[in-house]
PDB file of C-alpha atoms in Angstrom:
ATOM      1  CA  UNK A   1      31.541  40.672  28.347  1.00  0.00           C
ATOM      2  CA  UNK A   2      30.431  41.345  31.888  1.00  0.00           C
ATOM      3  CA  UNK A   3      27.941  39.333  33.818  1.00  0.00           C
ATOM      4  CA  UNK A   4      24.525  41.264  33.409  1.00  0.00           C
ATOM      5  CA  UNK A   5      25.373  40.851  29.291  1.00  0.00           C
ATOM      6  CA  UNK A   6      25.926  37.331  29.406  1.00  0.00           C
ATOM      7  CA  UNK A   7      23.252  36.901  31.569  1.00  0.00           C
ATOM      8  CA  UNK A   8      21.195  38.969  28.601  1.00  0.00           C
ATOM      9  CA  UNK A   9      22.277  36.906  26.224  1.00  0.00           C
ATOM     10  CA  UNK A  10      21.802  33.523  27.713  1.00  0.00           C
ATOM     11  CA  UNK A  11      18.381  34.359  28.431  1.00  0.00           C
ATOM     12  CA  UNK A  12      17.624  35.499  25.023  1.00  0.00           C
ATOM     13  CA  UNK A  13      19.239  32.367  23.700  1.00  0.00           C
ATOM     14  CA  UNK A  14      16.664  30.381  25.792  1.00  0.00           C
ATOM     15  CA  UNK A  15      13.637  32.721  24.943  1.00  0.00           C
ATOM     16  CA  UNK A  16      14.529  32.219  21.392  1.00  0.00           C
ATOM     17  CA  UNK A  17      14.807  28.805  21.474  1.00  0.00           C
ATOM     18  CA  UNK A  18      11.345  28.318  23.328  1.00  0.00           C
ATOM     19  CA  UNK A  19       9.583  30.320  20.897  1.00  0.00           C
ATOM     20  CA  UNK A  20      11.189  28.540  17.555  1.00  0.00           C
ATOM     21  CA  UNK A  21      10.222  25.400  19.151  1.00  0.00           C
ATOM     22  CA  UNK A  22       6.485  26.573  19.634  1.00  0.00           C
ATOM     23  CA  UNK A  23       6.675  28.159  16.373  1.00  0.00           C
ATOM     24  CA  UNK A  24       7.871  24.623  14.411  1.00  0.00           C
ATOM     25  CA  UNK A  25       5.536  22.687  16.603  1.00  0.00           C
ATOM     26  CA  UNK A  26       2.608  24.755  15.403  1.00  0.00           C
ATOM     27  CA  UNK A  27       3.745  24.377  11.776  1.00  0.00           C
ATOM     28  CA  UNK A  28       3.881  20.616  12.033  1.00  0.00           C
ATOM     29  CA  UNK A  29       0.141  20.909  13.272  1.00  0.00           C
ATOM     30  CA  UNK A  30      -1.065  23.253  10.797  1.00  0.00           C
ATOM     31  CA  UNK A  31       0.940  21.153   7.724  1.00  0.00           C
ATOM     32  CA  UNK A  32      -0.868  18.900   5.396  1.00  0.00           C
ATOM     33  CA  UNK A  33      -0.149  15.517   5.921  1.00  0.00           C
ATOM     34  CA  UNK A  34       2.066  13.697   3.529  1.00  0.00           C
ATOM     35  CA  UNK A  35       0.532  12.440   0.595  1.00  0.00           C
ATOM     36  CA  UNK A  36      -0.502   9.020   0.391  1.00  0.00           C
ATOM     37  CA  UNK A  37      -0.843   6.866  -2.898  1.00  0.00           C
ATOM     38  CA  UNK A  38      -4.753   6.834  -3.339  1.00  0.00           C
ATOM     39  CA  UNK A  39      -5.937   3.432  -3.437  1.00  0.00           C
ATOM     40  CA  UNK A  40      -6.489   1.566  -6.660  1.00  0.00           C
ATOM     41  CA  UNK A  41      -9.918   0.614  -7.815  1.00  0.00           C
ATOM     42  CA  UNK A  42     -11.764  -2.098  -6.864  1.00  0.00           C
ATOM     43  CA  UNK A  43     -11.095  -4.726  -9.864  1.00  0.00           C
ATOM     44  CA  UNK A  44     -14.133  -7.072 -11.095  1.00  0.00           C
ATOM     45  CA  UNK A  45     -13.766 -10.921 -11.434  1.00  0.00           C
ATOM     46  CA  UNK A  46     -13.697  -9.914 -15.481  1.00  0.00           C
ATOM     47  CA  UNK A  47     -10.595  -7.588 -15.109  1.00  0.00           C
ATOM     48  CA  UNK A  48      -9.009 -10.521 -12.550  1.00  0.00           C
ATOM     49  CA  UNK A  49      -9.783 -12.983 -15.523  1.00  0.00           C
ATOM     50  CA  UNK A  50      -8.018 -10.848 -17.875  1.00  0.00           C
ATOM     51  CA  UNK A  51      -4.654 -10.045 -15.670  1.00  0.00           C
ATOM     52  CA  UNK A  52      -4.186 -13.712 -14.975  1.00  0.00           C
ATOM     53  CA  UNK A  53      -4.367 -14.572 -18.758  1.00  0.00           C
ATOM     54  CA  UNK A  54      -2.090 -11.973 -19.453  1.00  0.00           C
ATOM     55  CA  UNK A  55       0.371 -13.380 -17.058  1.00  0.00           C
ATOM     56  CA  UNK A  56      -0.537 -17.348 -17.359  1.00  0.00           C
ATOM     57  CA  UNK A  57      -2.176 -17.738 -21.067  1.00  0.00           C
ATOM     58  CA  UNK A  58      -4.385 -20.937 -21.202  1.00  0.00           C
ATOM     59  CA  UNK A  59      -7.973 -21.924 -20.336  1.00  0.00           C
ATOM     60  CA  UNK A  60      -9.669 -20.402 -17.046  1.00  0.00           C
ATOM     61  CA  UNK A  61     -11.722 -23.257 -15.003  1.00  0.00           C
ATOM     62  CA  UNK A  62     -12.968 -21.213 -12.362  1.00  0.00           C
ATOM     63  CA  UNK A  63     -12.877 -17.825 -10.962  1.00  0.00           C
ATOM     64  CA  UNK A  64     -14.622 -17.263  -6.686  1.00  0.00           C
ATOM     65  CA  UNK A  65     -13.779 -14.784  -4.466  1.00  0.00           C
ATOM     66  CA  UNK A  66     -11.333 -16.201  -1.462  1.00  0.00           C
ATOM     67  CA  UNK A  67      -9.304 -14.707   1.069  1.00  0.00           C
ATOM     68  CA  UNK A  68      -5.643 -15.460   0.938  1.00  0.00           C
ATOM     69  CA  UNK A  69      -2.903 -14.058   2.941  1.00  0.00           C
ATOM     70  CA  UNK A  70      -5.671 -12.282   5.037  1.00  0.00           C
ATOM     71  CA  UNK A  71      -6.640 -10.234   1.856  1.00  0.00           C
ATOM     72  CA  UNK A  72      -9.773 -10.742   0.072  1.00  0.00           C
ATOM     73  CA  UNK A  73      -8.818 -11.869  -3.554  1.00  0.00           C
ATOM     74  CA  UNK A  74     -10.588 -13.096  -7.085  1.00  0.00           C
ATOM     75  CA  UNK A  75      -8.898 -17.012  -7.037  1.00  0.00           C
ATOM     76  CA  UNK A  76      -8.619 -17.792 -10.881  1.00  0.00           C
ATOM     77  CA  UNK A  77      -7.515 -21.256 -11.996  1.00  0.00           C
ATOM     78  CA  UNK A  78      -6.013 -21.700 -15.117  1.00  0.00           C
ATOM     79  CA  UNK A  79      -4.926 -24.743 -17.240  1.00  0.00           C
ATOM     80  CA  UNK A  80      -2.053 -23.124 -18.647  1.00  0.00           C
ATOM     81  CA  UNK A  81      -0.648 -23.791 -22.151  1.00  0.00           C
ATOM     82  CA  UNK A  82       2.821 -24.376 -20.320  1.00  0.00           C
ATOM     83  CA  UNK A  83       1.019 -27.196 -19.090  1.00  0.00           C
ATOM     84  CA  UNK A  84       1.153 -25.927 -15.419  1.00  0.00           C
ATOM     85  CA  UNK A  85      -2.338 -25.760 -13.576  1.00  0.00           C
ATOM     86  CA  UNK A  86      -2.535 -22.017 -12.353  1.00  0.00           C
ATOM     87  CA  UNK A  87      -4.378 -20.291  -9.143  1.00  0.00           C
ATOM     88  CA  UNK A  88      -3.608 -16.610  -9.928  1.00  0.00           C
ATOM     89  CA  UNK A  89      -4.853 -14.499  -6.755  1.00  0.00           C
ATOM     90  CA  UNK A  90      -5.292 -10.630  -6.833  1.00  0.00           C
ATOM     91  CA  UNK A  91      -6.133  -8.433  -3.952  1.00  0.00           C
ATOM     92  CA  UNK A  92     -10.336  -7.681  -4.951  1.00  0.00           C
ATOM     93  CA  UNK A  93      -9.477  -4.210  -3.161  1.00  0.00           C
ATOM     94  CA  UNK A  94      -6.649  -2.793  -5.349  1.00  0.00           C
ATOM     95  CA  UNK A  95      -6.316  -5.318  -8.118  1.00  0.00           C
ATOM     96  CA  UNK A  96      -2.522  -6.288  -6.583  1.00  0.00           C
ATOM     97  CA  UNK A  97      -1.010  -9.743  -7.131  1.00  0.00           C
ATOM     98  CA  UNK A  98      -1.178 -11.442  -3.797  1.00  0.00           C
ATOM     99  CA  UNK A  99      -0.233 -15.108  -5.033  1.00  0.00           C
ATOM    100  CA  UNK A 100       0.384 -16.881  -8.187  1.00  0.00           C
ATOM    101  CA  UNK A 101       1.068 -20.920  -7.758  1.00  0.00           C
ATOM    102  CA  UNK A 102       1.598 -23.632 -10.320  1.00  0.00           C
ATOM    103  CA  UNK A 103       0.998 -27.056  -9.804  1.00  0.00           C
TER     104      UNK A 103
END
């Protein structure tokens, strides 16, 4: 190859390269943005009462709203029939477990 071809070459190598880049960047702009899990519902102290007999069976002494692990949360204590007092905590937001502690 002589020098005016190289030279041809080269600079098509860097025009392409521009214009690919443009061309992805503006893809990346224009593309949906990955999908994100939809937050559960928003559980009621009734559907709190329910998971944390499910998961500690016994008698429920009291069910508030509190705020544990910076999250606000349905508390519900349970006398357990293991004999174990319960506090069963799940996120009021998304109806997660956040904290379940025996004592």
């Amino acid at each position: 190859m002589n020098k005016t071809t190289t030279f041809r070459a080269a600079a098509l190598l860097v025009l392409a390269s521009a214009f690919a880049g443009t061309a992805f960047a503006a893809d990346a702009k224009s593309a949906p943005p990955a999908t994100v899990a939809a937050p559960a519902q928003t559980i009621t102290k009734e559907q709190a009462v329910e998971m944390a007999l499910k998961a500690h069976p016994g008698d429920v002494t009291k069910v508030y709203e509190d705020t544990k692990k910076g999250k606000k949360t349905w508390e519900v204590k349970i006398n357990g029939s293991d004999g174990k007092k319960w506090e069963v905590h799940y996120e009021i937001s998304t109806g997660a477990l956040v904290a379940a502690d025996s004592k």
